[in-house]
Amino acid sequence: MNLLAIESSCDDTGAAVFQNGQLLSNVVAGQAVHEQYGGVVPELASRAHQQHLLPVVTAALRKAGLTKDDLDAVAVTQGPGLLGSLLVGNLFAKTLALALGKPLLAVNHMRAHILAHFIREPKPGFPFLCLTVSGGHTQLVVVRSALDMEILGQTIDDAAGEAFDKTAKLLGLPYPGGPRLDKLAQTGNPRRFAFPEGALDGYNFSFSGLKTSVLYFLKKETAANSAFIAENLPDLCASIQHTIVQTLLRQLKKAVLATGLHQVALAGGVAANSGLRQGLQSLAEAEGWQVFIPDFEFCTDNAAMVGQAAIFQYEAGDFASQLTSPDPRLKLH
Ligand code: KG4
Ligand code: ZN
């Protein structure tokens, strides 16, 4: 079974090819156009998808040594995401499936992030707990099977990646600030400045308080010393990162205790964060958890995870009709 998967939910255009469940190629084109605006501009994102999609799909097929006529199914991210971006991928996938007379699979982006753990070994066994942390989402999910997931908690405002990016912006770092803040944090003192954590009752998260607190703290300090940020950058980054990581780990630990699940998986682009990885590894050692973190190329937005989720759906006979629409607010189910 040869499957082509397409991802276009935000600002990365991805295509991946699988053969009999094995990943043959995974191609992603990012969009540098957003850097000058300090965030993703939806209209520019959909235009860039239009430019990138055909070359990306062509490259993925070529790398896999296949042509479109070898395909048995086409998968695409249905949502959640930016409507214009989703439309480009959906229209392309539907048209291709229709022209080839092959089935279409509509994939939930959040489910795909979680199922990225099944692309390569080591894979968690069901059930397990997954913390999905990306630029758009922060969710704690009980994963009973590939098709049966329950959200235990999620952010009520900003996502963890957004918290990294927005606080990095306040520090004057270019977009996307998350990875840059991470790098600077590695030489800083995480306990130098105290910011409020965003762990709420239950399993939800809130990161908008952190953003506001950093904003007012920097305003106050730079009024007294205009070089405050420049003189304290690594410590500021380390302290902010420490706060976000502690918030995530606090809720994760609560969820492990409540569910009794000791297999803990990390998904989404923020899984690349060195502080989160180290914090999770040491907590896991202390608590006796088994931790799963996919390769970085499968953590950030990519089409391989979409293809992996589609394979589970294909096996379950869960096909989409040509009438299936992209859904920017699609919920995890
Ligand atoms: O999963 P992803 O590629 O896209 C979404 O679906 O949102 O995640 C991108 C997010 C961005 O907010 C980016 O700043 C953040 O992941 N990110 C990081 C790091 N690498 C990526 N945040 C903190 N530390 C990192 N090393
Ligand atoms: Zn994503």
Tab-separated table of C-alpha atoms and ligand atoms in Angstrom:
chain	number	residue	atom	x	y	z
A	1	MET	CA	0.000	0.000	0.000
A	2	ASN	CA	1.603	3.269	-1.156
A	3	LEU	CA	0.357	6.341	0.706
A	4	LEU	CA	1.031	10.028	0.104
A	5	ALA	CA	0.395	12.312	3.098
A	6	ILE	CA	0.134	16.100	3.007
A	7	GLU	CA	0.449	18.619	5.864
A	8	SER	CA	-0.406	22.313	5.444
A	9	SER	CA	-2.115	23.361	8.686
A	10	CYS	CA	0.133	26.300	9.611
A	11	ASP	CA	3.361	27.538	8.022
A	12	ASP	CA	5.126	24.298	7.067
A	13	THR	CA	4.341	22.568	3.790
A	14	GLY	CA	4.953	18.832	4.146
A	15	ALA	CA	4.642	15.684	2.044
A	16	ALA	CA	5.554	12.125	3.037
A	17	VAL	CA	5.348	8.751	1.325
A	18	PHE	CA	4.803	5.407	3.070
A	19	GLN	CA	4.990	1.917	1.584
A	20	ASN	CA	3.372	-0.915	3.535
A	21	GLY	CA	3.615	1.115	6.749
A	22	GLN	CA	7.284	2.075	6.255
A	23	LEU	CA	8.242	5.716	5.825
A	24	LEU	CA	10.094	6.212	2.520
A	25	SER	CA	10.340	10.008	2.405
A	26	ASN	CA	9.451	13.054	4.492
A	27	VAL	CA	9.916	16.504	2.945
A	28	VAL	CA	9.127	19.825	4.646
A	29	ALA	CA	9.412	23.390	3.331
A	30	GLY	CA	9.283	26.145	5.942
A	31	GLN	CA	8.203	29.725	5.233
A	32	ALA	CA	10.807	32.396	5.968
A	33	VAL	CA	8.362	35.105	4.806
A	34	HIS	CA	6.846	35.370	8.332
A	35	GLU	CA	10.102	36.258	10.113
A	36	GLN	CA	9.885	39.966	9.266
A	37	TYR	CA	6.397	40.131	10.876
A	38	GLY	CA	7.341	38.346	14.113
A	39	GLY	CA	4.641	35.682	13.660
A	40	VAL	CA	2.711	33.681	11.075
A	41	VAL	CA	0.625	35.855	8.718
A	42	PRO	CA	-2.251	33.567	7.627
A	43	GLU	CA	-2.770	35.050	4.164
A	44	LEU	CA	0.951	34.829	3.357
A	45	ALA	CA	1.025	31.265	4.699
A	46	SER	CA	-1.674	30.043	2.329
A	47	ARG	CA	0.005	31.726	-0.637
A	48	ALA	CA	3.346	30.126	0.261
A	49	HIS	CA	1.629	26.711	0.525
A	50	GLN	CA	0.365	27.187	-3.030
A	51	GLN	CA	3.938	27.786	-4.186
A	52	HIS	CA	5.546	25.001	-2.141
A	53	LEU	CA	3.057	22.163	-2.333
A	54	LEU	CA	3.726	20.797	-5.814
A	55	PRO	CA	7.556	20.913	-5.486
A	56	VAL	CA	7.351	19.324	-2.019
A	57	VAL	CA	5.040	16.505	-3.190
A	58	THR	CA	7.213	15.946	-6.270
A	59	ALA	CA	10.349	15.745	-4.108
A	60	ALA	CA	8.700	13.304	-1.668
A	61	LEU	CA	7.596	11.001	-4.516
A	62	ARG	CA	11.012	11.194	-6.187
A	63	LYS	CA	12.832	10.397	-2.941
A	64	ALA	CA	10.523	7.417	-2.433
A	65	GLY	CA	11.195	6.219	-5.988
A	66	LEU	CA	7.485	6.330	-6.860
A	67	THR	CA	5.197	8.266	-9.191
A	68	LYS	CA	1.668	9.452	-8.469
A	69	ASP	CA	0.310	6.489	-10.423
A	70	ASP	CA	1.827	4.109	-7.846
A	71	LEU	CA	-0.271	5.642	-5.031
A	72	ASP	CA	-3.070	3.661	-3.346
A	73	ALA	CA	-4.329	6.418	-1.025
A	74	VAL	CA	-3.914	10.125	-0.261
A	75	ALA	CA	-4.005	11.575	3.271
A	76	VAL	CA	-4.290	15.200	4.328
A	77	THR	CA	-4.509	17.235	7.537
A	78	GLN	CA	-8.168	18.268	7.911
A	79	GLY	CA	-7.610	20.503	10.971
A	80	PRO	CA	-7.141	22.150	13.365
A	81	GLY	CA	-5.117	24.945	11.803
A	82	LEU	CA	-5.382	28.078	9.679
A	83	LEU	CA	-8.339	27.850	7.305
A	84	GLY	CA	-6.547	29.229	4.236
A	85	SER	CA	-3.545	26.965	4.791
A	86	LEU	CA	-5.739	23.905	5.324
A	87	LEU	CA	-7.735	24.710	2.183
A	88	VAL	CA	-4.632	24.556	-0.015
A	89	GLY	CA	-3.619	21.090	1.210
A	90	ASN	CA	-7.188	19.771	1.209
A	91	LEU	CA	-7.959	20.944	-2.299
A	92	PHE	CA	-4.724	19.439	-3.586
A	93	ALA	CA	-5.254	16.087	-1.834
A	94	LYS	CA	-8.909	15.797	-2.854
A	95	THR	CA	-8.144	16.625	-6.464
A	96	LEU	CA	-5.314	14.101	-6.588
A	97	ALA	CA	-7.402	11.356	-4.943
A	98	LEU	CA	-10.294	12.046	-7.305
A	99	ALA	CA	-8.072	12.079	-10.401
A	100	LEU	CA	-6.373	8.824	-9.380
A	101	GLY	CA	-9.630	7.206	-8.239
A	102	LYS	CA	-8.030	6.409	-4.854
A	103	PRO	CA	-9.369	6.812	-1.295
A	104	LEU	CA	-8.847	9.986	0.729
A	105	LEU	CA	-8.015	10.036	4.456
A	106	ALA	CA	-8.740	13.154	6.542
A	107	VAL	CA	-6.366	13.411	9.506
A	108	ASN	CA	-6.673	15.358	12.770
A	109	HIS	CA	-3.423	17.339	13.215
A	110	MET	CA	-3.345	16.889	17.013
A	111	ARG	CA	-3.855	13.159	16.704
A	112	ALA	CA	-1.072	13.085	14.108
A	113	HIS	CA	1.379	14.796	16.524
A	114	ILE	CA	0.657	12.021	19.045
A	115	LEU	CA	0.825	9.172	16.533
A	116	ALA	CA	4.241	10.408	15.344
A	117	HIS	CA	5.494	8.053	18.089
A	118	PHE	CA	4.613	5.108	15.851
A	119	ILE	CA	6.780	6.085	12.873
A	120	ARG	CA	9.955	4.601	14.369
A	121	GLU	CA	11.031	2.460	17.330
A	122	PRO	CA	10.876	2.756	20.326
A	123	LYS	CA	7.070	2.987	20.315
A	124	PRO	CA	4.903	3.327	23.420
A	125	GLY	CA	2.265	0.665	24.076
A	126	PHE	CA	-1.384	1.623	24.562
A	127	PRO	CA	-2.564	3.128	26.834
A	128	PHE	CA	-0.098	5.950	27.445
A	129	LEU	CA	-0.094	9.616	28.446
A	130	CYS	CA	0.967	12.254	25.917
A	131	LEU	CA	1.918	15.877	26.498
A	132	THR	CA	1.521	17.695	23.182
A	133	VAL	CA	3.278	21.053	23.222
A	134	SER	CA	3.414	23.120	20.052
A	135	GLY	CA	3.081	26.681	18.831
A	136	GLY	CA	-0.692	26.316	18.654
A	137	HIS	CA	-1.565	23.748	21.327
A	138	THR	CA	-0.817	22.451	24.781
A	139	GLN	CA	-2.710	19.274	25.649
A	140	LEU	CA	-2.427	16.411	28.110
A	141	VAL	CA	-4.017	13.396	26.461
A	142	VAL	CA	-4.807	9.830	27.537
A	143	VAL	CA	-4.111	7.737	24.438
A	144	ARG	CA	-6.107	4.490	24.739
A	145	SER	CA	-5.583	3.506	21.121
A	146	ALA	CA	-4.747	5.185	17.819
A	147	LEU	CA	-8.407	6.069	17.436
A	148	ASP	CA	-9.454	6.559	21.062
A	149	MET	CA	-7.983	9.575	22.853
A	150	GLU	CA	-9.228	11.756	25.695
A	151	ILE	CA	-8.041	15.267	26.540
A	152	LEU	CA	-7.354	15.482	30.289
A	153	GLY	CA	-6.309	19.122	30.221
A	154	GLN	CA	-5.252	21.898	27.883
A	155	THR	CA	-4.273	25.537	27.818
A	156	ILE	CA	-7.034	28.054	28.382
A	157	ASP	CA	-5.087	30.821	26.589
A	158	ASP	CA	-1.598	30.726	25.032
A	159	ALA	CA	0.091	27.496	23.983
A	160	ALA	CA	3.503	26.609	25.470
A	161	GLY	CA	5.240	27.366	22.152
A	162	GLU	CA	3.422	30.689	22.005
A	163	ALA	CA	4.618	31.456	25.544
A	164	PHE	CA	8.196	30.806	24.407
A	165	ASP	CA	7.790	32.846	21.219
A	166	LYS	CA	5.989	35.808	22.825
A	167	THR	CA	8.351	36.159	25.782
A	168	ALA	CA	11.312	35.784	23.396
A	169	LYS	CA	9.843	38.652	21.373
A	170	LEU	CA	9.686	40.795	24.539
A	171	LEU	CA	13.402	40.095	24.943
A	172	GLY	CA	13.991	41.336	21.394
A	173	LEU	CA	14.732	37.890	19.919
A	174	PRO	CA	13.691	37.296	16.300
A	175	TYR	CA	10.776	34.967	15.392
A	176	PRO	CA	10.426	32.095	16.081
A	177	GLY	CA	11.953	32.863	19.447
A	178	GLY	CA	11.466	29.463	21.146
A	179	PRO	CA	14.633	27.760	19.855
A	180	ARG	CA	16.695	30.960	20.352
A	181	LEU	CA	15.475	31.393	23.913
A	182	ASP	CA	16.338	27.729	24.550
A	183	LYS	CA	19.896	28.218	23.280
A	184	LEU	CA	20.495	31.327	25.420
A	185	ALA	CA	18.917	29.640	28.452
A	186	GLN	CA	21.614	26.975	28.399
A	187	THR	CA	24.206	29.400	29.781
A	188	GLY	CA	21.838	31.206	32.164
A	189	ASN	CA	20.711	30.801	35.768
A	190	PRO	CA	17.124	29.461	35.854
A	191	ARG	CA	16.568	30.641	39.435
A	192	ARG	CA	17.724	34.227	38.996
A	193	PHE	CA	14.258	35.686	38.299
A	194	ALA	CA	10.916	34.339	39.544
A	195	PHE	CA	7.871	34.431	37.261
A	196	PRO	CA	4.385	33.030	37.960
A	197	GLU	CA	3.683	29.453	36.935
A	198	GLY	CA	0.616	28.675	34.872
A	199	ALA	CA	-0.580	25.364	36.294
A	200	LEU	CA	-4.286	25.578	37.115
A	201	ASP	CA	-6.647	23.390	39.144
A	202	GLY	CA	-7.184	20.097	37.397
A	203	TYR	CA	-4.956	19.532	34.374
A	204	ASN	CA	-5.328	22.806	32.487
A	205	PHE	CA	-2.602	25.334	31.728
A	206	SER	CA	-2.471	29.125	31.413
A	207	PHE	CA	0.509	31.012	30.012
A	208	SER	CA	-0.890	34.509	29.506
A	209	GLY	CA	-0.007	35.516	33.106
A	210	LEU	CA	3.651	34.695	32.471
A	211	LYS	CA	3.700	36.840	29.351
A	212	THR	CA	2.169	39.816	31.196
A	213	SER	CA	4.446	39.393	34.179
A	214	VAL	CA	7.570	39.324	31.952
A	215	LEU	CA	6.292	42.407	30.088
A	216	TYR	CA	5.816	44.491	33.265
A	217	PHE	CA	9.022	43.226	34.844
A	218	LEU	CA	11.042	44.244	31.770
A	219	LYS	CA	9.290	47.640	31.601
A	220	LYS	CA	10.191	48.351	35.215
A	221	GLU	CA	13.789	47.150	34.954
A	222	THR	CA	14.569	48.819	31.610
A	223	ALA	CA	13.161	52.136	32.917
A	224	ALA	CA	15.892	52.044	35.562
A	225	ASN	CA	18.598	50.557	33.303
A	226	SER	CA	18.117	50.600	29.539
A	227	ALA	CA	20.744	47.845	29.127
A	228	PHE	CA	18.969	45.501	31.562
A	229	ILE	CA	17.923	42.953	28.920
A	230	ALA	CA	21.295	42.901	27.181
A	231	GLU	CA	23.124	42.502	30.511
A	232	ASN	CA	20.889	39.688	31.756
A	233	LEU	CA	19.747	37.874	28.630
A	234	PRO	CA	20.862	34.289	29.428
A	235	ASP	CA	19.449	34.494	32.990
A	236	LEU	CA	16.161	35.951	31.708
A	237	CYS	CA	15.864	33.175	29.106
A	238	ALA	CA	16.759	30.452	31.610
A	239	SER	CA	14.267	31.797	34.188
A	240	ILE	CA	11.425	32.017	31.653
A	241	GLN	CA	12.181	28.555	30.285
A	242	HIS	CA	12.346	27.125	33.794
A	243	THR	CA	8.903	28.591	34.577
A	244	ILE	CA	7.279	27.129	31.440
A	245	VAL	CA	8.916	23.738	31.947
A	246	GLN	CA	7.922	23.580	35.635
A	247	THR	CA	4.322	24.377	34.702
A	248	LEU	CA	4.247	21.589	32.125
A	249	LEU	CA	5.906	19.030	34.385
A	250	ARG	CA	3.720	19.862	37.380
A	251	GLN	CA	0.534	19.091	35.448
A	252	LEU	CA	2.087	16.047	33.804
A	253	LYS	CA	3.043	14.593	37.184
A	254	LYS	CA	-0.487	15.149	38.485
A	255	ALA	CA	-1.880	13.348	35.432
A	256	VAL	CA	0.481	10.392	35.860
A	257	LEU	CA	-0.524	10.025	39.507
A	258	ALA	CA	-4.228	10.228	38.681
A	259	THR	CA	-4.226	7.856	35.699
A	260	GLY	CA	-1.561	5.401	36.872
A	261	LEU	CA	-0.050	5.522	33.368
A	262	HIS	CA	3.750	5.351	33.501
A	263	GLN	CA	4.494	5.578	29.798
A	264	VAL	CA	4.854	9.284	29.111
A	265	ALA	CA	5.190	10.653	25.590
A	266	LEU	CA	6.136	14.130	24.423
A	267	ALA	CA	4.867	15.528	21.109
A	268	GLY	CA	4.899	18.815	19.173
A	269	GLY	CA	7.623	21.319	18.328
A	270	VAL	CA	8.317	22.337	21.947
A	271	ALA	CA	9.461	18.737	22.590
A	272	ALA	CA	12.734	20.025	21.100
A	273	ASN	CA	13.260	22.261	24.137
A	274	SER	CA	16.380	21.186	26.013
A	275	GLY	CA	15.027	22.271	29.409
A	276	LEU	CA	11.839	20.261	28.918
A	277	ARG	CA	13.751	17.194	27.757
A	278	GLN	CA	16.172	17.314	30.696
A	279	GLY	CA	13.418	18.103	33.203
A	280	LEU	CA	11.271	15.249	31.943
A	281	GLN	CA	14.151	12.764	31.883
A	282	SER	CA	15.143	13.495	35.484
A	283	LEU	CA	11.534	13.450	36.700
A	284	ALA	CA	11.017	10.152	34.884
A	285	GLU	CA	14.110	8.637	36.510
A	286	ALA	CA	12.952	9.737	39.949
A	287	GLU	CA	9.370	8.529	39.413
A	288	GLY	CA	10.070	5.371	37.388
A	289	TRP	CA	8.330	6.501	34.190
A	290	GLN	CA	9.217	5.408	30.686
A	291	VAL	CA	9.676	8.437	28.415
A	292	PHE	CA	9.133	8.608	24.641
A	293	ILE	CA	10.296	11.546	22.520
A	294	PRO	CA	10.216	11.220	18.718
A	295	ASP	CA	13.076	12.402	16.495
A	296	PHE	CA	12.964	16.167	16.043
A	297	GLU	CA	11.837	15.914	12.382
A	298	PHE	CA	8.689	14.146	13.631
A	299	CYS	CA	8.052	16.628	16.507
A	300	THR	CA	7.657	19.819	14.478
A	301	ASP	CA	4.917	19.973	11.844
A	302	ASN	CA	5.542	17.305	9.208
A	303	ALA	CA	3.633	15.005	6.880
A	304	ALA	CA	5.131	11.736	8.167
A	305	MET	CA	3.003	12.013	11.311
A	306	VAL	CA	-0.059	12.671	9.123
A	307	GLY	CA	0.731	9.556	7.083
A	308	GLN	CA	1.214	7.477	10.244
A	309	ALA	CA	-2.163	8.595	11.608
A	310	ALA	CA	-3.717	7.873	8.188
A	311	ILE	CA	-2.352	4.323	8.215
A	312	PHE	CA	-4.239	3.614	11.452
A	313	GLN	CA	-7.379	5.100	9.866
A	314	TYR	CA	-6.865	3.082	6.656
A	315	GLU	CA	-6.649	-0.113	8.713
A	316	ALA	CA	-9.890	0.861	10.499
A	317	GLY	CA	-11.642	1.720	7.202
A	318	ASP	CA	-12.050	5.347	8.265
A	319	PHE	CA	-12.074	7.056	4.839
A	320	ALA	CA	-13.143	10.616	4.029
A	321	SER	CA	-15.593	11.565	1.324
A	322	GLN	CA	-14.930	14.208	-1.294
A	323	LEU	CA	-17.427	16.341	0.663
A	324	THR	CA	-15.208	16.425	3.766
A	325	SER	CA	-14.224	20.045	4.446
A	326	PRO	CA	-11.145	21.368	6.202
A	327	ASP	CA	-12.026	22.304	9.773
A	328	PRO	CA	-9.845	24.963	11.484
A	329	ARG	CA	-11.377	24.122	14.885
A	330	LEU	CA	-11.370	20.330	14.635
A	331	LYS	CA	-11.296	18.791	18.140
A	332	LEU	CA	-9.316	15.774	19.208
A	333	HIS	CA	-11.623	12.755	19.384
B	1	KG4	O1	4.700	21.714	16.372
B	1	KG4	P1	5.206	22.961	15.767
B	1	KG4	O2	6.258	22.838	14.678
B	1	KG4	O3	4.069	23.819	15.130
B	1	KG4	C1	2.768	23.890	15.600
B	1	KG4	O4	1.959	22.974	15.302
B	1	KG4	O5	2.517	24.885	16.313
B	1	KG4	O6	5.769	23.857	16.963
B	1	KG4	C2	6.398	25.094	16.745
B	1	KG4	C3	6.632	25.741	18.087
B	1	KG4	C4	7.061	27.201	17.994
B	1	KG4	O7	6.328	27.930	18.951
B	1	KG4	C5	8.548	27.137	18.358
B	1	KG4	O8	9.038	28.317	18.929
B	1	KG4	C6	8.555	26.015	19.355
B	1	KG4	O9	7.677	25.037	18.805
B	1	KG4	N1	9.896	25.449	19.535
B	1	KG4	C7	10.601	25.571	20.680
B	1	KG4	C8	11.846	24.946	20.439
B	1	KG4	N2	11.852	24.444	19.165
B	1	KG4	C9	10.637	24.768	18.625
B	1	KG4	N3	10.290	26.153	21.842
B	1	KG4	C10	11.219	26.107	22.804
B	1	KG4	N4	12.425	25.520	22.661
B	1	KG4	C11	12.789	24.928	21.512
B	1	KG4	N5	13.979	24.353	21.392
B	2	ZN	ZN	1.545	21.097	14.869
